[in-house]
Coordinates of C-alpha atoms and ligand atoms in Angstrom, one line a residue:
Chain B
X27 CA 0.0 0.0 0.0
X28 CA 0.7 3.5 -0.6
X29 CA 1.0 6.3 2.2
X30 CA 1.7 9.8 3.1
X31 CA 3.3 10.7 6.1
X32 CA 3.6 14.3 8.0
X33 CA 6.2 13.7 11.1
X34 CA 7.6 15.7 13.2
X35 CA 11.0 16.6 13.2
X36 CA 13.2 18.3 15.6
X37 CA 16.8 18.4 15.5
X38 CA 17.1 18.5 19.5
X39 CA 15.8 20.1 22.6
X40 CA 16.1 22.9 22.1
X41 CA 15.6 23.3 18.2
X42 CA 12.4 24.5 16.6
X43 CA 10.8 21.3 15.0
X44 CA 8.2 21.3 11.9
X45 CA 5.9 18.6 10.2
X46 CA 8.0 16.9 7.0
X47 CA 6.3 15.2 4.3
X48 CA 7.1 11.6 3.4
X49 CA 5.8 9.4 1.1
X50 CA 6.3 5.4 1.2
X51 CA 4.9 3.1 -2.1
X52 CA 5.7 -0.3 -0.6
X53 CA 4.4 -0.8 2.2
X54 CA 2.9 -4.6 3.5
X55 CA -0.8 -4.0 5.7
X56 CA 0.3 -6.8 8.0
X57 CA 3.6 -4.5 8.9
X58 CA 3.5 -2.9 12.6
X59 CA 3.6 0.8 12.6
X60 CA 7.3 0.8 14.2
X61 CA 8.1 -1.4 11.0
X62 CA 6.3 0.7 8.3
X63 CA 8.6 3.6 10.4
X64 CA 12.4 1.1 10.0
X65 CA 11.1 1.2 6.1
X66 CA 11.1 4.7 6.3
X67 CA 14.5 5.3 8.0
X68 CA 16.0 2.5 5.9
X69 CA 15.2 4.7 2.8
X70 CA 16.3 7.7 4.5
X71 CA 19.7 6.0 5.2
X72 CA 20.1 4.7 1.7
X73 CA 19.6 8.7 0.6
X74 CA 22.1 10.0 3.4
X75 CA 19.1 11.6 5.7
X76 CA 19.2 11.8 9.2
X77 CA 16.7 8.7 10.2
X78 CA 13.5 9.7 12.4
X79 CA 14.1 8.6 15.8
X80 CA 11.5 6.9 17.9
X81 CA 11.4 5.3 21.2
X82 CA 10.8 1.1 21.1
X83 CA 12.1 -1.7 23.2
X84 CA 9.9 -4.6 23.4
X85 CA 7.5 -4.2 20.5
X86 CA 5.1 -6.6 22.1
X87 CA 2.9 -4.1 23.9
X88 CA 4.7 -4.7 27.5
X89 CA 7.2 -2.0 28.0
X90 CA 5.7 1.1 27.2
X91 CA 8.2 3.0 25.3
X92 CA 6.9 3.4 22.2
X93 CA 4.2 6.5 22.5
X94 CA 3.2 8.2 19.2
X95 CA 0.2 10.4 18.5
X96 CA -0.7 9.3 14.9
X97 CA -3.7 10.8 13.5
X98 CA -4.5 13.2 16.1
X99 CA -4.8 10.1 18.1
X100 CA -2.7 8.7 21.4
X101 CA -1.3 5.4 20.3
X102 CA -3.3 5.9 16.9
X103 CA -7.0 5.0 16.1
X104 CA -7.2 1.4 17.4
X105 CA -8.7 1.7 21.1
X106 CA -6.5 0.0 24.4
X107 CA -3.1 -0.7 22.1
X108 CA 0.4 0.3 21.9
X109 CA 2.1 1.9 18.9
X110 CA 3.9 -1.1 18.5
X111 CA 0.8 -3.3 18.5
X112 CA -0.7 -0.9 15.7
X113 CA 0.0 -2.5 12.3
X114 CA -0.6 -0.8 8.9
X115 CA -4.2 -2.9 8.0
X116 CA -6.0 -0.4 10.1
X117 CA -5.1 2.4 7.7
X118 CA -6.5 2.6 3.7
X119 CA -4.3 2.4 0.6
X120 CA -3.2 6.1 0.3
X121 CA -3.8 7.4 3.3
X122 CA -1.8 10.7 5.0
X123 CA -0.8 9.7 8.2
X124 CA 0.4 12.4 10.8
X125 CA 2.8 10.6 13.3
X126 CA 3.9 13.6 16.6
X127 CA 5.5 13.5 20.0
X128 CA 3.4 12.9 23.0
X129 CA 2.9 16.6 23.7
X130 CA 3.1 18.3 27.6
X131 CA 5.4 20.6 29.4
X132 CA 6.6 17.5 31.7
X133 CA 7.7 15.5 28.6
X134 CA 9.8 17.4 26.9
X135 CA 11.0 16.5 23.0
X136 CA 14.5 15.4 23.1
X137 CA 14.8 14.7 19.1
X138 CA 12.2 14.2 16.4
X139 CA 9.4 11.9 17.8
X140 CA 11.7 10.8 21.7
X141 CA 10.7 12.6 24.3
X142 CA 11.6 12.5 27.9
X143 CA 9.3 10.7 29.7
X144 CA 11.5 10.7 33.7
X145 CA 9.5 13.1 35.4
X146 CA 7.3 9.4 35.5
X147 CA 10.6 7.6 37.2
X148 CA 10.7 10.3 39.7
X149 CA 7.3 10.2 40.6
X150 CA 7.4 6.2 41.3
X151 CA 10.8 7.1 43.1
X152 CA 8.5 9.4 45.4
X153 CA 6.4 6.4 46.9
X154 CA 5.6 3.8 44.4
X155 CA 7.6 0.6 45.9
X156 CA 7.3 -0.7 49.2
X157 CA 9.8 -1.1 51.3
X158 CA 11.2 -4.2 52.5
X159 CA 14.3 -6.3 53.6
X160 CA 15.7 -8.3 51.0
X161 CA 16.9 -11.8 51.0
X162 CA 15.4 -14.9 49.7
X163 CA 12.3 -14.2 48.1
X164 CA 9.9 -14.9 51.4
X165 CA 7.1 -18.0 50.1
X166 CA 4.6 -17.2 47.9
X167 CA 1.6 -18.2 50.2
X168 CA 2.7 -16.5 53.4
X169 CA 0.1 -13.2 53.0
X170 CA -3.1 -14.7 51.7
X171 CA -4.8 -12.2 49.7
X172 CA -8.4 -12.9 48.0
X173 CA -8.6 -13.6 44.3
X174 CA -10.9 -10.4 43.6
X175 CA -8.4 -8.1 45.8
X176 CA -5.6 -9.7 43.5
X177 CA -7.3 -9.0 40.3
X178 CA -8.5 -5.7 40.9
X179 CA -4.4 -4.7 41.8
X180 CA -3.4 -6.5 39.3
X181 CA -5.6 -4.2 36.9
X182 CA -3.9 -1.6 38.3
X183 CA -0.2 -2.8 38.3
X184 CA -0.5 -3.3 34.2
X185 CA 0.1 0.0 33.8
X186 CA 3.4 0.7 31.2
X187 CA 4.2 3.8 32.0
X188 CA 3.8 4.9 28.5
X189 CA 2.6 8.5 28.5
X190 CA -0.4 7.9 26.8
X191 CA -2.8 9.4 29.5
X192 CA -0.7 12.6 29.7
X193 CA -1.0 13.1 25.8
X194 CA -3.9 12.8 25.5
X195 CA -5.5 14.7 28.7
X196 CA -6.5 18.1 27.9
X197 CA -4.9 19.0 31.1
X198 CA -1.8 17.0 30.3
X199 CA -2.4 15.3 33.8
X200 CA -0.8 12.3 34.8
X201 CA -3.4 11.5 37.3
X202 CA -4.0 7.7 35.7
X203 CA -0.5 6.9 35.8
X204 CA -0.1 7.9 39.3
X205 CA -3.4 6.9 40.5
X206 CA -2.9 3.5 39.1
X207 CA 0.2 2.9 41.0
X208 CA -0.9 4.5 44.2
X209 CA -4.2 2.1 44.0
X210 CA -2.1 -0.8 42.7
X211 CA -0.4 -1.0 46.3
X212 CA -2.8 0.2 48.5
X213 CA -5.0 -2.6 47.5
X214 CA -2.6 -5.0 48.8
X215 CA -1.6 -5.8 52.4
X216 CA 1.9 -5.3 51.2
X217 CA 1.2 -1.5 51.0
X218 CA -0.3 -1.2 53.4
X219 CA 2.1 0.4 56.1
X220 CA 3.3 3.2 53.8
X221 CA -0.1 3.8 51.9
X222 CA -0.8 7.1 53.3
X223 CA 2.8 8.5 52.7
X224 CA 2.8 7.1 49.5
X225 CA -0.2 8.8 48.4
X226 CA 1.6 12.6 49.7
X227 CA 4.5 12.1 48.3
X228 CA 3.8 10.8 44.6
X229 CA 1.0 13.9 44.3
X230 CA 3.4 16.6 45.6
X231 CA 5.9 15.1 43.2
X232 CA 2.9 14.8 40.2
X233 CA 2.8 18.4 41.0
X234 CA 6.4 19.1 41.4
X235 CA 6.8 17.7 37.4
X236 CA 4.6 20.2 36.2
X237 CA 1.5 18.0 35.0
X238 CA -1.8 19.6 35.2
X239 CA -5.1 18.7 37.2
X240 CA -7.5 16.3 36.9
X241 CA -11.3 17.2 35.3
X242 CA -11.8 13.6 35.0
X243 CA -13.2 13.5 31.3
X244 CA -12.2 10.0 31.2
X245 CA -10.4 10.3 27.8
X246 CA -6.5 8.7 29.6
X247 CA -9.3 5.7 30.3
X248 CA -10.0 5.4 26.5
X249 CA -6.3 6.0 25.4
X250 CA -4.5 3.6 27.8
X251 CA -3.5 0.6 26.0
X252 CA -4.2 -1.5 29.5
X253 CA -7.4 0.0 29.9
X254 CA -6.8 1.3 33.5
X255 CA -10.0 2.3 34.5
X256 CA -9.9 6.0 36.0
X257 CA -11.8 4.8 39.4
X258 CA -7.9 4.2 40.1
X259 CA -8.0 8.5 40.0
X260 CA -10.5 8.2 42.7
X261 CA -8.7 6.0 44.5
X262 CA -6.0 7.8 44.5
X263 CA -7.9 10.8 45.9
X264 CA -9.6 9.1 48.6
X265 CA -6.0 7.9 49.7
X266 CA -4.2 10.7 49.4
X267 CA -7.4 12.5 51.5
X268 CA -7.2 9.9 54.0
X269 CA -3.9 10.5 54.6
X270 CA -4.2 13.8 55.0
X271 CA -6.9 13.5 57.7
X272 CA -5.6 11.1 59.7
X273 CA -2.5 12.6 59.6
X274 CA -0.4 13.0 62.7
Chain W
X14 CA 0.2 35.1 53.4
X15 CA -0.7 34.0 49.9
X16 CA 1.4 31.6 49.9
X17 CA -0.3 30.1 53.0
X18 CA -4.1 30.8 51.9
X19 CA -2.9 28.9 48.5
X20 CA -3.7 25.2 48.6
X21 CA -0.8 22.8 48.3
X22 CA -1.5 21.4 45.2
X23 CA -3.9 20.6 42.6
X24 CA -5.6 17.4 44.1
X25 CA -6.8 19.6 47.0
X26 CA -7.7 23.0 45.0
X27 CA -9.9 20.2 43.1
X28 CA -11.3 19.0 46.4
X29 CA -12.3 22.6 47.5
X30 CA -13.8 23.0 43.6
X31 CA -15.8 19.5 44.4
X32 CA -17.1 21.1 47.7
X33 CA -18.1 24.4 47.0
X34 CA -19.4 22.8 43.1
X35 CA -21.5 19.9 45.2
X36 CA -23.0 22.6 48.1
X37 CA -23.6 24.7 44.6
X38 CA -26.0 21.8 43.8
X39 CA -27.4 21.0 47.1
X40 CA -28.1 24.9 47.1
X41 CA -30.1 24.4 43.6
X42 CA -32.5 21.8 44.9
X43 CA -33.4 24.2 47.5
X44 CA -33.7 27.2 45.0
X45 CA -35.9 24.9 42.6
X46 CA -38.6 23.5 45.4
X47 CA -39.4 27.2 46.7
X48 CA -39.3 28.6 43.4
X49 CA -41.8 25.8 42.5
X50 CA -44.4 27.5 44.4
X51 CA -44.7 30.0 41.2
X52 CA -46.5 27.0 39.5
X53 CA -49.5 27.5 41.5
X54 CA -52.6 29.4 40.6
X55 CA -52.0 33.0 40.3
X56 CA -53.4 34.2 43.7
X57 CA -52.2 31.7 45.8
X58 CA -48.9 32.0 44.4
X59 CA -48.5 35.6 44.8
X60 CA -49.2 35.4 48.6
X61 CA -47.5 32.3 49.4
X62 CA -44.2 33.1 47.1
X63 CA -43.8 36.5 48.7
X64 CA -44.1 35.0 52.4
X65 CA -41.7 32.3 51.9
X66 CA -39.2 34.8 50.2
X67 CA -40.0 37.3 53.5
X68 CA -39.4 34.5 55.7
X69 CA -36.1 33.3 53.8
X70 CA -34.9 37.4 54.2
X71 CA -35.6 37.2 57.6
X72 CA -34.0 34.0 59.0
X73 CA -30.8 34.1 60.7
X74 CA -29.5 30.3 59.5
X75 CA -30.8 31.1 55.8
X76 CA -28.4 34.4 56.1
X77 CA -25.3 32.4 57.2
X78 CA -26.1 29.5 54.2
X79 CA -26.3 32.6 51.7
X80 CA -22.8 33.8 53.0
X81 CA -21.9 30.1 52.2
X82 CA -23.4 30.2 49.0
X83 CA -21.5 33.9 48.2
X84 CA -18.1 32.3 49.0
X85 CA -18.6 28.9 47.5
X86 CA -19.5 30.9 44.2
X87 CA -16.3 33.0 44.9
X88 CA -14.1 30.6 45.7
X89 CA -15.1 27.9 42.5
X90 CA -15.0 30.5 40.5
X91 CA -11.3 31.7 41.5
X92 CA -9.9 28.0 41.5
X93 CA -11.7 27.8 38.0
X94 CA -9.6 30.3 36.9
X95 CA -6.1 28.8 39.0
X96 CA -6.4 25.4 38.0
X97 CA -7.3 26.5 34.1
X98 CA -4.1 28.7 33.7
X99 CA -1.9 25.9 35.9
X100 CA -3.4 23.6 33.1
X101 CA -2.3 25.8 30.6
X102 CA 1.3 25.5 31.4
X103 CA 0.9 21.9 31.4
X104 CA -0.1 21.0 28.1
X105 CA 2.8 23.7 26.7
X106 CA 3.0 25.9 24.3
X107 CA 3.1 23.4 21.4
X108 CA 0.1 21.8 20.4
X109 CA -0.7 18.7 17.9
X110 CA -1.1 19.7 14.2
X111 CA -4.1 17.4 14.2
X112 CA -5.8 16.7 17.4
X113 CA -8.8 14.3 17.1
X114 CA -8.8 14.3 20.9
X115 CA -12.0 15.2 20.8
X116 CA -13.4 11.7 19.4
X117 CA -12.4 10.2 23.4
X118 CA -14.9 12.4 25.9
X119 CA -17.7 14.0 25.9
X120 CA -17.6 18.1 25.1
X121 CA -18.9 18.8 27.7
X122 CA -16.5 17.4 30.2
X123 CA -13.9 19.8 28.2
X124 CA -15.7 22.6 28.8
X125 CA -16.6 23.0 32.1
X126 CA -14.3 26.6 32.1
X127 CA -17.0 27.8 29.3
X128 CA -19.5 26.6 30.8
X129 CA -19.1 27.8 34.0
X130 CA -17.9 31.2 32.8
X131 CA -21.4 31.2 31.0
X132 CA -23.3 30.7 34.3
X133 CA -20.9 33.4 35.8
X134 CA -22.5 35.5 33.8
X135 CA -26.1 34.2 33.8
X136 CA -25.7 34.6 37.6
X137 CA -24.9 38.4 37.3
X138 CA -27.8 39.2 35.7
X139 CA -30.2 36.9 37.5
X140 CA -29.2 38.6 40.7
X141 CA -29.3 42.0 39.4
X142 CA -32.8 41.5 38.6
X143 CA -34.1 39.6 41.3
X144 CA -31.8 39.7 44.4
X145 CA -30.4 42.9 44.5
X146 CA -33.8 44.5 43.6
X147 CA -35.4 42.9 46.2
X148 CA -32.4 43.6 48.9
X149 CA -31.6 47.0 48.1
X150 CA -34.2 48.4 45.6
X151 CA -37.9 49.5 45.2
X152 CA -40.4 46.3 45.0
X153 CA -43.8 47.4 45.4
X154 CA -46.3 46.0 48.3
X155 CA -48.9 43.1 47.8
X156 CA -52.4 43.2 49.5
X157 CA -51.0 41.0 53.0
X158 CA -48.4 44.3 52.7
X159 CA -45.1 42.2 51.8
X160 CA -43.1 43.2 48.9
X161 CA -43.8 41.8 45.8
X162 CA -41.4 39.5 44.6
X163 CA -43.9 37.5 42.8
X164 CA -45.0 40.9 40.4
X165 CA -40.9 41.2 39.5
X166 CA -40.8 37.9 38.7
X167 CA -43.6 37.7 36.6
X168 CA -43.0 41.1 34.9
X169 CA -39.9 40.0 34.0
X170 CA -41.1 36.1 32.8
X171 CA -43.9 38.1 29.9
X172 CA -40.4 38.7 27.8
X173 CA -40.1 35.8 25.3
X174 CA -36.6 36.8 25.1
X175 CA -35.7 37.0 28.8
X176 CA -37.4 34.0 28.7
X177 CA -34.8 32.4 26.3
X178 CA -32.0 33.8 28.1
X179 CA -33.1 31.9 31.4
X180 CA -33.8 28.6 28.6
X181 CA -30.6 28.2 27.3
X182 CA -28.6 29.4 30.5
X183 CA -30.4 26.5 32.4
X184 CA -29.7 23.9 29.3
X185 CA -26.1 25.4 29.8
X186 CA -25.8 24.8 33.8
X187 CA -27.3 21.6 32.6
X188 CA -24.6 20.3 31.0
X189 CA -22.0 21.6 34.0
X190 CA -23.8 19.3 36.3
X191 CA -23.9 16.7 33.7
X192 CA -20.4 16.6 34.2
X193 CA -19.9 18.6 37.4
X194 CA -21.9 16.0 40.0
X195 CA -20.0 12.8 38.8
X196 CA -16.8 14.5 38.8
X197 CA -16.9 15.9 42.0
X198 CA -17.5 13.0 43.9
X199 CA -14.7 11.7 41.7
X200 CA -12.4 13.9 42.7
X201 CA -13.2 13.6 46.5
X202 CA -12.2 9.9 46.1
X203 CA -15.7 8.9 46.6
X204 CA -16.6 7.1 43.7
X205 CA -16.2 3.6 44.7
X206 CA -16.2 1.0 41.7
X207 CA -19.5 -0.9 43.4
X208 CA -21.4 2.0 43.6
X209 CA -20.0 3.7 40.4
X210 CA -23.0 3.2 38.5
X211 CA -25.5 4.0 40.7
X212 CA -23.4 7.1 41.7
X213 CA -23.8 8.1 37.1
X214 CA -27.8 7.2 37.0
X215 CA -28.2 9.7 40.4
X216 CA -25.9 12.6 38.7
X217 CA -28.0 12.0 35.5
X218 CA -30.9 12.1 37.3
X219 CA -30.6 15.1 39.4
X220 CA -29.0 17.0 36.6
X221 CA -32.3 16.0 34.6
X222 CA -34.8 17.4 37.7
X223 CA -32.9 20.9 38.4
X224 CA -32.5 21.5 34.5
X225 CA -36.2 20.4 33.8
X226 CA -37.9 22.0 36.9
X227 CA -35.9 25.8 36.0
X228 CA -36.8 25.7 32.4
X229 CA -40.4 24.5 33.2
X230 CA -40.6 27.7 35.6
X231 CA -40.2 30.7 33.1
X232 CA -42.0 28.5 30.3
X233 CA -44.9 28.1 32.5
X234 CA -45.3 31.5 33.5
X235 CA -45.4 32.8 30.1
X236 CA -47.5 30.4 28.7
X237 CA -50.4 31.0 31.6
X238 CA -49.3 34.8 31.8
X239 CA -51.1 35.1 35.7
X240 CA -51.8 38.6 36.0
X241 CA -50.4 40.1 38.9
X242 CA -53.3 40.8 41.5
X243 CA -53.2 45.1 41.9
Ligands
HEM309 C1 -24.7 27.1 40.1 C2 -23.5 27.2 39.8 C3 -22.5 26.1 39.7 C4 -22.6 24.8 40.1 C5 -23.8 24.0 40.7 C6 -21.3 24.1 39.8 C7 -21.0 22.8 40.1 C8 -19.8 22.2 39.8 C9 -19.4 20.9 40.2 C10 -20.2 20.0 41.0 C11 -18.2 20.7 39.6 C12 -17.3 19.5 39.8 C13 -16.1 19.7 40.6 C14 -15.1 18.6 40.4 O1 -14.9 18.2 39.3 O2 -14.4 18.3 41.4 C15 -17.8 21.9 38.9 C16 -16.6 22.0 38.2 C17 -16.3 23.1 37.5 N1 -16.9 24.4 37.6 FE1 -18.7 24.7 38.4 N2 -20.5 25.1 39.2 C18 -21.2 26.2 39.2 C19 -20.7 27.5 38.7 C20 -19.5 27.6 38.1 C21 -19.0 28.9 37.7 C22 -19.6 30.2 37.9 C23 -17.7 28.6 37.1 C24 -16.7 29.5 36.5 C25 -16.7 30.7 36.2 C26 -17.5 27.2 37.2 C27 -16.4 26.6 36.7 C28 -16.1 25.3 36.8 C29 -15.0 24.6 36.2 C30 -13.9 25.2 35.3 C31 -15.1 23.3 36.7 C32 -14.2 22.1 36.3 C33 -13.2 22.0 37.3 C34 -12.3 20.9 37.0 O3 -12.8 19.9 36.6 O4 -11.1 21.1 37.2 N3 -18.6 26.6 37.8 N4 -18.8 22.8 39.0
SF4_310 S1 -2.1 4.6 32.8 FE1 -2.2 3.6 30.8 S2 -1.9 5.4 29.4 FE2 -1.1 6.0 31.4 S3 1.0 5.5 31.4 FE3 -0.1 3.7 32.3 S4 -0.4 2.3 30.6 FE4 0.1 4.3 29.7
FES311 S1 7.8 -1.1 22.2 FE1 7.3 -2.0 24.2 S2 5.2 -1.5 24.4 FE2 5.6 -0.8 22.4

C-alpha cells in the first residue's frame, strides 16, 4: 500500500521542530507501525538523511516506550493498544498519516518523535515501591490475599508507563499513571504500612513535574493501551485524603 | 500570606472545587422547590411566594447558608480560573497539528471553564434582577403588605426573550452538572467502583430534575401569563 506521512521533526531540545512530508509506495498492511517507520528510515539511510528517531524496546505491547500520536490520536485510532501493536491494515491504501510527540510541558521532546518521559521515574521514586528487607524471596503463600483483591491490583499494576494518558489529557495530567500505582499498592496488604505516605509524596511530586489537574473526562481511560480504568483516579484521591486527615 | 491561603496542590484545590461545586447543587435543589411555588394558581402563588421569600430574608440560618453560598460561588469560581491557567502551562506551548482528541470524551467534560464562565454571567444578571432588587431596591407591596417579589418575577417572565435567556442558561448549567456532580464526587475519592453506577444514574438524574424543573418555571409562567393581583 501506498501512504503519506507528516512527522515531526526536531533536531534537539532545544531546536524548533516542523511537520515533514514523506511518502512510502511499498508498504505490507500486515507490517506494525514501528516497522512501516524502520522502512522509512532505511530509505532515508540509503539517501544519506538523518533517520527519524522513535522510542521502542519490546514491540510486544509490555514496556511502554513506544508512544506516538498518529492521526490526532494517542497510540493511533485502534482503542487499548500500543504503537507497537498498531500495524498498517487499520489504515487505507493512500492514506496521510500524521505521526507527533506525545505533547506536555513534563515531557519534553529530546529529538524528532523521543521525548523525555523521567519526570514518570521520579514520581514512582517518590512512593511507588514498598519497602522491605531483602533476601530470599519470602514463600509465595505467606500473606493470603483474595482472588478479587488480586485482580483488581493487578488491573492496576499493568500500567506501562507509556505517556499515553498525559498526551492525550486536555490537562496533560498524569493522574492515571499515578493513581494506578498508588491504588495498585494500597489494595494490597503489602502497601499497606506506607499507603498514606505514599499517596503525599507521589501527588506533591505529580505536582512538582509540572503536570496539570485532573477534570476527570475520562479520555486517559479510553487512550490507555491496559485499559486502567480511572476509578484508580478516585482511589488515588480518597488515599491521598485519607492520609491527610488522619494525619499526625 | 498567599502563599499560606494557596492550597498545596492541585488534588486539593480540586477538592475545594468538588465542595463548593456539590454545596452549589445542594443549594439548587433548595432554590428549585421554593421557586416551584410559582406553579400555583396565580393568587395563591402571589401570597404564598412572597411569604416564603419574607421569611427566607428574615432567617438568621438562611443568612449564614447565603454567605456560604457567596463564597462557595467565589471561591469555585477563582480555583476555576487557577487550575485553568496551571493547566495551561501543562499542556505547553506546542500543540498537535491534528488533534482528534475530541473523538475520546464527551464536550462537555472539556468545557466545564466555558460553561461555568457562562453561568458566571447568567448569575450576574439573575441577581441584578431579582436579588439585589429585592435587597436594596424599590419592590412594590402586595395586599398582605409584603413586597412583591412574585410581580418582578412575573413582569420579567412576559419577555419571550428573557425567557430564552433563562432557557438556554439553564440547558447550559445543565450540561455543567452533567459533568460537574459525577466528577466531584470523583475527585473527592468517593466514587467507589460498586457503587460507580448507581453514583452516574443519580448525577443523570438530578441533573435532569434541576435542569427540567428551572426551564419549566419561566415557560410556564409565560404560557399561563397570571396577571399580577393590583
Ligand atoms: C450554580 C452554579 C454552579 C454549580 C452548581 C457548579 C458545580 C460544579 C461541580 C459539582 C463541579 C465538579 C467539581 C469537580 O470536578 O471536582 C464543577 C466544576 C467546575 N466548575 Fe462549576 N459550578 C457552578 C458554577 C460555576 C462557575 C460560575 C464557574 C466559573 C466561572 C464554574 C467553573 C467550573 C469549572 C472550570 C469546573 C471544572 C473544574 C475541573 O474539573 O477542574 N462553575 N462545578
Ligand atoms: S495509565 Fe495507561 S496510558 Fe497512562 S502510562 Fe499507564 S499504561 Fe500508559
Ligand atoms: S515497544 Fe514496548 S510497548 Fe511498544
Amino acid at each position: 500500500m501506498k501512504i503519506q506521512l507528516k512527522i515531526w521533526r526536531q533536531e534537539n531540545a532545544r531546536a524548533q521542530g516542523r511537520m515533514v512530508d514523506y511518502e512510502l509506495t511499498d508498504i505490507n498492511p500486515e507490517m506494525s507501525f514501528l516497522e512501516m517507520l524502520d522502512v522509512l528510515n532505511e530509505q532515508l539511510i540509503q539517501k544519506g538523511d538523518m533517520p527519524v528517531e522513535f522510542d521502542h524496546d519490546c514491540r510486544e505491547g509490555i514496556c511502554g516506550q513506544c508512544g506516538l500520536f498518529i492521526n490526532g490520536r494517542a497510540h493511533g485510532p485502534q482503542e487499548a493498544t500500543t504503537t507497537c501493536q498498531l500495524h498498517m491494515r487499520h489504515f487505507k491504501d493512500g492514506d496521510t498519516i500524521y505521526v507527533e510527540p506525545f505533547r506536555s510541558r513534563a515531557f519534553p521532546v529530546i529529538k524528532d518523535l523521543r521525548i523525555d518521559r523521567s519526570a514518570f521515574d521520579r514520581i514512582i521514586q517518590a512512593g511507588g515501591y514498598i519497602s522491605t528487607r531483602t533476601g530470599d524471596a519470602p514463600e509465595a503463600n505467606a500473606i493470603p490475599i483474595g482472588h478479587d483483591v488480586a485482580e483488581a491490583a493487578f488491573d492496576a499494576a499493568a500500567c506501562i508507563g507509556c505517556g499515553a494518558c498525559v498526551a492525550t489529557c486536555k490537562n496533560a495530567s498524569a493522574a492515571l499513571f499515578t493513581g494506578a500505582k498508588v491504588s495498585h499498592l494500597a489494595m494490597l496488604p503489602q502497601g499497606q504500612p506506607e499507603a498514606a505516605e505514599r499517596a503525599r509524596k507521589m501527588v506533591a511530586q505529580m505536582e512538582a513535574e509540572g503536570f496539570g489537574h485532573c477534570t476527570n473526562t475520562g479520555a486517559c481511560e479510553v487512550e490507555c493501551p491496559q485499559e486502567i480504568s480511572i476509578r484508580h483516579i478516585a482511589r488515588m484521591n480518597f488515599e491521598y485524603n485519607r492520609a491527610g486527615a488522619l494525619k499526625k | 500570606m498567599f502563599r499560606k491561603l494557596s492550597l498545596p496542590n492541585s488534588l486539593t484545590r480540586k477538592n475545594l472545587m468538588a465542595l463548593t461545586g456539590l454545596f452549589l447543587c445542594f443549594f439548587l435543589v433548595i432554590h428549585l422547590a421554593g421557586n416551584l411555588q410559582l406553579l400555583l394558581p396565580a393568587e395563591r402563588a402571589q401570597l404564598q411566594y412572597n411569604h416564603y421569600s419574607e421569611l427566607l430574608s428574615h432567617n438568621i440560618l438562611i443568612k449564614i447558608v447565603s454567605y456560604v453560598l457567596y463564597a462557595s460561588i467565589i471561591a469555585h469560581t477563582i480555583y476555576a480560573l487557577v487550575l485553568t491557567l496551571r493547566s495551561r502551562a501543562a499542556v505547553g506551548s506546542q500543540g498537535y497539528a491534528y488533534d482528534r482528541r475530541g473523538a475520546v470524551s464527551p464536550w462537555y467534560s472539556r468545557n466545564m471553564g466555558i460553561l461555568g464562565t457562562l453561568i458566571f454571567f447568567f448569575l450576574v444578571v439573575h441577581m441584578a434582577n431579582f436579588w439585589y432588587p429585592y435587597k436594596f431596591g424599590e419592590v412594590p407591596m402586595d395586599m398582605a403588605g409584603r413586597k412583591d417579589l412574585y410581580r418582578v418575577v412575573v413582569i420579567a417572565y412576559r419577555e419571550w426573550w428573557y425567557v430564552a435567556l433563562y432557557v438556554v442558561s439553564m440547558l447550559v448549567l445543565g450540561f455543567h452538572l452533567l459533568h460537574g456532580f459525577y466528577s466531584a464526587f470523583q475527585s473527592l475519592g468517593l466514587y467507589h467502583t460498586k457503587y460507580g453506577r448507581w453514583m452516574n444514574w443519580a448525577g443523570r438524574a438530578y441533573t435532569l430534575v434541576i435542569t427540567a424543573g428551572f426551564i419549566l418555571i419561566p415557560i410556564w409562567v409565560f404560557f399561563t401569563k397570571p396577571t399580577p393581583l393590583p
